[in-house]
Amino acid sequence: MKTLIRCISSVLLIGAFSFLIFSTACKKEEEDKDQDIFMNENWLLGTWEATTPVTGDPLFDNKKIRLVFDQVVLKHVDTVPHNSNKLWYYSGTLTWDVNTAGDGRNINFSHTAYPGSYPCILWESMSMIEANLTTNHISLRVNDSTDIWPDINFDLDWGEYADYTRVPPTSLDFYGDIELTEENGDRFVAYYPPEEGKNDQVYQEITSICISLDSAIEPW
């Protein structure tokens, strides 16, 4: 009887140990797959450029924007079974109204703005391992903290963008608004896409600000 009990105990112990190894291996395999499913975190690093669409407002029309991303830092990770959510913050410079000499109004942003300060640009990506995709969103919240007038504030977003290929896009359609405030309190806002009720012939084809990659800092 004692021999039988020992045999059963040994079988149960071996079974439990095998299950533990199997579970650990499966978890490691899922973690590896989860890492592979995200786009390379450096994909935004480099110089991106845009020209604002023509709306009939000279304060905002045909203004060149330059975005330089020179550092990215992973700030937060949430993990649940089969899914992960990651949050990266960036450091760099946004330049408004770039002239032919390449100069303009420079506004710096930093990853140290995490978790909620301005100015900041962040990329959020959530993996769906079973579907082999990630959903991606960029939040651009940049304002000028200097005493230069007019005060300028960018409140723009990109996404949701579903990625199946791990090949980063080289152009980004941002929507939202840009706001200028004069020293006397006068406020001017351009919306992308424009607000309803405005001249349809002027506004009907304006949906976003398209920011395109000009040069990358390093290969992805």
Tab-separated table of N, CA and C in Angstrom, residues 48-125:
chain	number	residue	atom	x	y	z
A	48	TRP	N	9.710	64.986	-39.724
A	48	TRP	CA	8.435	64.901	-40.439
A	48	TRP	C	8.004	66.317	-40.811
A	49	GLU	N	7.347	66.466	-41.951
A	49	GLU	CA	6.965	67.800	-42.414
A	49	GLU	C	5.530	67.799	-42.937
A	50	ALA	N	4.891	68.972	-42.844
A	50	ALA	CA	3.518	69.130	-43.326
A	50	ALA	C	3.293	70.560	-43.759
A	51	THR	N	2.287	70.760	-44.588
A	51	THR	CA	1.795	72.095	-44.937
A	51	THR	C	0.304	72.112	-44.655
A	52	THR	N	-0.150	73.094	-43.879
A	52	THR	CA	-1.573	73.140	-43.538
A	52	THR	C	-2.406	73.417	-44.784
A	53	PRO	N	-3.595	72.808	-44.867
A	53	PRO	CA	-4.455	73.018	-46.030
A	53	PRO	C	-4.997	74.440	-46.113
A	54	VAL	N	-5.441	74.813	-47.292
A	54	VAL	CA	-5.996	76.148	-47.525
A	54	VAL	C	-7.457	76.162	-47.106
A	55	THR	N	-7.788	77.079	-46.196
A	55	THR	CA	-9.166	77.206	-45.704
A	55	THR	C	-9.746	78.588	-45.982
A	56	GLY	N	-8.913	79.501	-46.478
A	56	GLY	CA	-9.362	80.868	-46.654
A	56	GLY	C	-8.976	81.765	-45.495
A	57	ASP	N	-8.260	81.210	-44.517
A	57	ASP	CA	-7.822	81.982	-43.355
A	57	ASP	C	-6.300	82.121	-43.412
A	58	PRO	N	-5.792	83.330	-43.708
A	58	PRO	CA	-4.340	83.514	-43.864
A	58	PRO	C	-3.542	83.226	-42.593
A	59	LEU	N	-4.201	83.240	-41.437
A	59	LEU	CA	-3.488	82.929	-40.202
A	59	LEU	C	-3.020	81.475	-40.169
A	60	PHE	N	-3.737	80.606	-40.912
A	60	PHE	CA	-3.449	79.173	-40.852
A	60	PHE	C	-3.122	78.543	-42.200
A	61	ASP	N	-3.432	79.229	-43.290
A	61	ASP	CA	-3.263	78.629	-44.612
A	61	ASP	C	-1.802	78.457	-45.000
A	62	ASN	N	-1.493	77.293	-45.590
A	62	ASN	CA	-0.171	77.034	-46.170
A	62	ASN	C	0.981	77.268	-45.181
A	63	LYS	N	0.746	76.994	-43.928
A	63	LYS	CA	1.815	77.109	-42.932
A	63	LYS	C	2.598	75.795	-42.884
A	64	LYS	N	3.889	75.913	-42.987
A	64	LYS	CA	4.727	74.713	-42.945
A	64	LYS	C	5.032	74.338	-41.495
A	65	ILE	N	4.896	73.056	-41.226
A	65	ILE	CA	5.164	72.512	-39.895
A	65	ILE	C	6.286	71.487	-40.021
A	66	ARG	N	7.245	71.579	-39.110
A	66	ARG	CA	8.318	70.576	-39.063
A	66	ARG	C	8.319	69.926	-37.673
A	67	LEU	N	8.323	68.616	-37.666
A	67	LEU	CA	8.368	67.858	-36.410
A	67	LEU	C	9.644	67.027	-36.397
A	68	VAL	N	10.463	67.237	-35.390
A	68	VAL	CA	11.694	66.456	-35.238
A	68	VAL	C	11.592	65.643	-33.954
A	69	PHE	N	11.583	64.330	-34.105
A	69	PHE	CA	11.594	63.421	-32.953
A	69	PHE	C	13.014	62.899	-32.777
A	70	ASP	N	13.630	63.158	-31.628
A	70	ASP	CA	15.004	62.706	-31.442
A	70	ASP	C	15.180	61.731	-30.283
A	71	GLN	N	14.116	61.466	-29.507
A	71	GLN	CA	14.224	60.490	-28.427
A	71	GLN	C	12.852	59.919	-28.116
A	72	VAL	N	12.818	58.609	-27.805
A	72	VAL	CA	11.577	57.955	-27.413
A	72	VAL	C	11.848	57.126	-26.163
A	73	VAL	N	10.876	57.142	-25.223
A	73	VAL	CA	11.023	56.394	-23.969
A	73	VAL	C	9.713	55.665	-23.683
A	74	LEU	N	9.802	54.355	-23.466
A	74	LEU	CA	8.637	53.575	-23.064
A	74	LEU	C	8.309	53.930	-21.613
A	75	LYS	N	7.084	54.436	-21.387
A	75	LYS	CA	6.727	54.936	-20.067
A	75	LYS	C	5.783	54.031	-19.290
A	76	HIS	N	4.974	53.235	-20.009
A	76	HIS	CA	3.971	52.457	-19.279
A	76	HIS	C	3.588	51.224	-20.074
A	77	VAL	N	3.369	50.110	-19.371
A	77	VAL	CA	2.928	48.857	-19.989
A	77	VAL	C	1.824	48.248	-19.138
A	78	ASP	N	0.707	47.930	-19.759
A	78	ASP	CA	-0.365	47.162	-19.129
A	78	ASP	C	-0.477	45.836	-19.864
A	79	THR	N	-0.518	44.735	-19.115
A	79	THR	CA	-0.588	43.418	-19.742
A	79	THR	C	-1.745	42.625	-19.154
A	80	VAL	N	-2.574	42.086	-20.058
A	80	VAL	CA	-3.637	41.158	-19.687
A	80	VAL	C	-3.491	39.957	-20.616
A	81	PRO	N	-4.147	38.820	-20.322
A	81	PRO	CA	-3.999	37.667	-21.216
A	81	PRO	C	-4.312	38.008	-22.671
A	82	HIS	N	-3.362	37.716	-23.543
A	82	HIS	CA	-3.476	37.875	-25.002
A	82	HIS	C	-3.372	39.329	-25.476
A	83	ASN	N	-3.233	40.285	-24.585
A	83	ASN	CA	-3.163	41.695	-24.991
A	83	ASN	C	-2.146	42.455	-24.137
A	84	SER	N	-1.495	43.438	-24.763
A	84	SER	CA	-0.652	44.385	-24.026
A	84	SER	C	-0.943	45.784	-24.535
A	85	ASN	N	-0.833	46.748	-23.646
A	85	ASN	CA	-1.002	48.151	-24.015
A	85	ASN	C	0.259	48.906	-23.603
A	86	LYS	N	0.898	49.577	-24.574
A	86	LYS	CA	2.161	50.268	-24.297
A	86	LYS	C	2.039	51.749	-24.638
A	87	LEU	N	2.781	52.545	-23.869
A	87	LEU	CA	2.716	53.993	-24.017
A	87	LEU	C	4.135	54.551	-24.096
A	88	TRP	N	4.448	55.206	-25.226
A	88	TRP	CA	5.753	55.840	-25.418
A	88	TRP	C	5.586	57.354	-25.445
A	89	TYR	N	6.541	58.072	-24.840
A	89	TYR	CA	6.596	59.535	-24.911
A	89	TYR	C	7.853	59.946	-25.674
A	90	TYR	N	7.763	61.113	-26.339
A	90	TYR	CA	8.846	61.568	-27.212
A	90	TYR	C	9.436	62.896	-26.759
A	91	SER	N	10.690	63.096	-27.152
A	91	SER	CA	11.348	64.394	-27.008
A	91	SER	C	11.711	64.893	-28.404
A	92	GLY	N	11.625	66.212	-28.585
A	92	GLY	CA	11.972	66.780	-29.881
A	92	GLY	C	11.504	68.221	-29.995
A	93	THR	N	11.280	68.649	-31.230
A	93	THR	CA	10.918	70.043	-31.505
A	93	THR	C	9.844	70.112	-32.581
A	94	LEU	N	8.826	70.917	-32.330
A	94	LEU	CA	7.844	71.269	-33.360
A	94	LEU	C	8.132	72.693	-33.797
A	95	THR	N	8.248	72.896	-35.107
A	95	THR	CA	8.488	74.237	-35.651
A	95	THR	C	7.292	74.659	-36.477
A	96	TRP	N	6.714	75.798	-36.133
A	96	TRP	CA	5.527	76.337	-36.802
A	96	TRP	C	5.936	77.432	-37.775
A	97	ASP	N	5.289	77.446	-38.947
A	97	ASP	CA	5.491	78.480	-39.961
A	97	ASP	C	6.952	78.535	-40.407
A	98	VAL	N	7.451	77.410	-40.868
A	98	VAL	CA	8.835	77.313	-41.335
A	98	VAL	C	8.987	78.110	-42.633
A	99	ASN	N	9.992	78.994	-42.687
A	99	ASN	CA	10.197	79.805	-43.885
A	99	ASN	C	11.196	79.138	-44.828
A	100	THR	N	11.515	79.828	-45.928
A	100	THR	CA	12.392	79.240	-46.944
A	100	THR	C	13.805	79.014	-46.418
A	101	ALA	N	14.179	79.730	-45.370
A	101	ALA	CA	15.504	79.538	-44.780
A	101	ALA	C	15.515	78.393	-43.775
A	102	GLY	N	14.346	77.799	-43.541
A	102	GLY	CA	14.256	76.700	-42.590
A	102	GLY	C	14.015	77.132	-41.162
A	103	ASP	N	13.776	78.438	-40.978
A	103	ASP	CA	13.535	78.961	-39.627
A	103	ASP	C	12.039	79.071	-39.357
A	104	GLY	N	11.680	79.143	-38.102
A	104	GLY	CA	10.294	79.296	-37.705
A	104	GLY	C	10.205	79.400	-36.197
A	105	ARG	N	9.023	79.206	-35.694
A	105	ARG	CA	8.802	79.290	-34.244
A	105	ARG	C	8.956	77.896	-33.639
A	106	ASN	N	10.003	77.714	-32.858
A	106	ASN	CA	10.326	76.405	-32.300
A	106	ASN	C	9.661	76.196	-30.946
A	107	ILE	N	9.063	75.022	-30.778
A	107	ILE	CA	8.444	74.635	-29.506
A	107	ILE	C	8.977	73.252	-29.147
A	108	ASN	N	9.627	73.167	-28.003
A	108	ASN	CA	10.197	71.894	-27.575
A	108	ASN	C	9.165	71.071	-26.799
A	109	PHE	N	9.259	69.751	-26.946
A	109	PHE	CA	8.451	68.835	-26.143
A	109	PHE	C	9.374	67.745	-25.607
A	110	SER	N	8.995	67.127	-24.483
A	110	SER	CA	9.897	66.184	-23.821
A	110	SER	C	9.136	64.983	-23.251
A	111	HIS	N	9.816	63.836	-23.237
A	111	HIS	CA	9.226	62.632	-22.643
A	111	HIS	C	9.021	62.799	-21.138
A	112	THR	N	9.690	63.758	-20.536
A	112	THR	CA	9.535	63.985	-19.097
A	112	THR	C	8.168	64.577	-18.753
A	113	ALA	N	7.376	64.932	-19.761
A	113	ALA	CA	6.018	65.424	-19.511
A	113	ALA	C	5.112	64.329	-18.950
A	114	TYR	N	5.495	63.062	-19.127
A	114	TYR	CA	4.698	61.955	-18.581
A	114	TYR	C	4.573	62.108	-17.060
A	115	PRO	N	3.370	61.912	-16.489
A	115	PRO	CA	2.210	61.275	-17.095
A	115	PRO	C	1.142	62.217	-17.638
A	116	GLY	N	1.245	63.552	-17.463
A	116	GLY	CA	0.112	64.339	-17.926
A	116	GLY	C	0.390	65.796	-18.195
A	117	SER	N	1.652	66.194	-18.306
A	117	SER	CA	1.960	67.609	-18.485
A	117	SER	C	2.034	67.977	-19.967
A	118	TYR	N	2.014	69.271	-20.230
A	118	TYR	CA	2.203	69.819	-21.572
A	118	TYR	C	3.598	70.434	-21.640
A	119	PRO	N	4.165	70.561	-22.819
A	119	PRO	CA	3.760	69.937	-24.073
A	119	PRO	C	4.223	68.490	-24.152
A	120	CYS	N	3.491	67.667	-24.903
A	120	CYS	CA	3.891	66.267	-25.021
A	120	CYS	C	3.362	65.671	-26.319
A	121	ILE	N	4.071	64.668	-26.807
A	121	ILE	CA	3.608	63.836	-27.915
A	121	ILE	C	3.795	62.393	-27.476
A	122	LEU	N	2.726	61.618	-27.562
A	122	LEU	CA	2.796	60.231	-27.118
A	122	LEU	C	2.205	59.310	-28.179
A	123	TRP	N	2.720	58.080	-28.179
A	123	TRP	CA	2.203	57.023	-29.039
A	123	TRP	C	1.712	55.890	-28.146
A	124	GLU	N	0.467	55.495	-28.339
A	124	GLU	CA	-0.108	54.383	-27.599
A	124	GLU	C	-0.425	53.244	-28.558
A	125	SER	N	-0.028	52.034	-28.199
A	125	SER	CA	-0.260	50.875	-29.058
A	125	SER	C	-0.764	49.711	-28.222
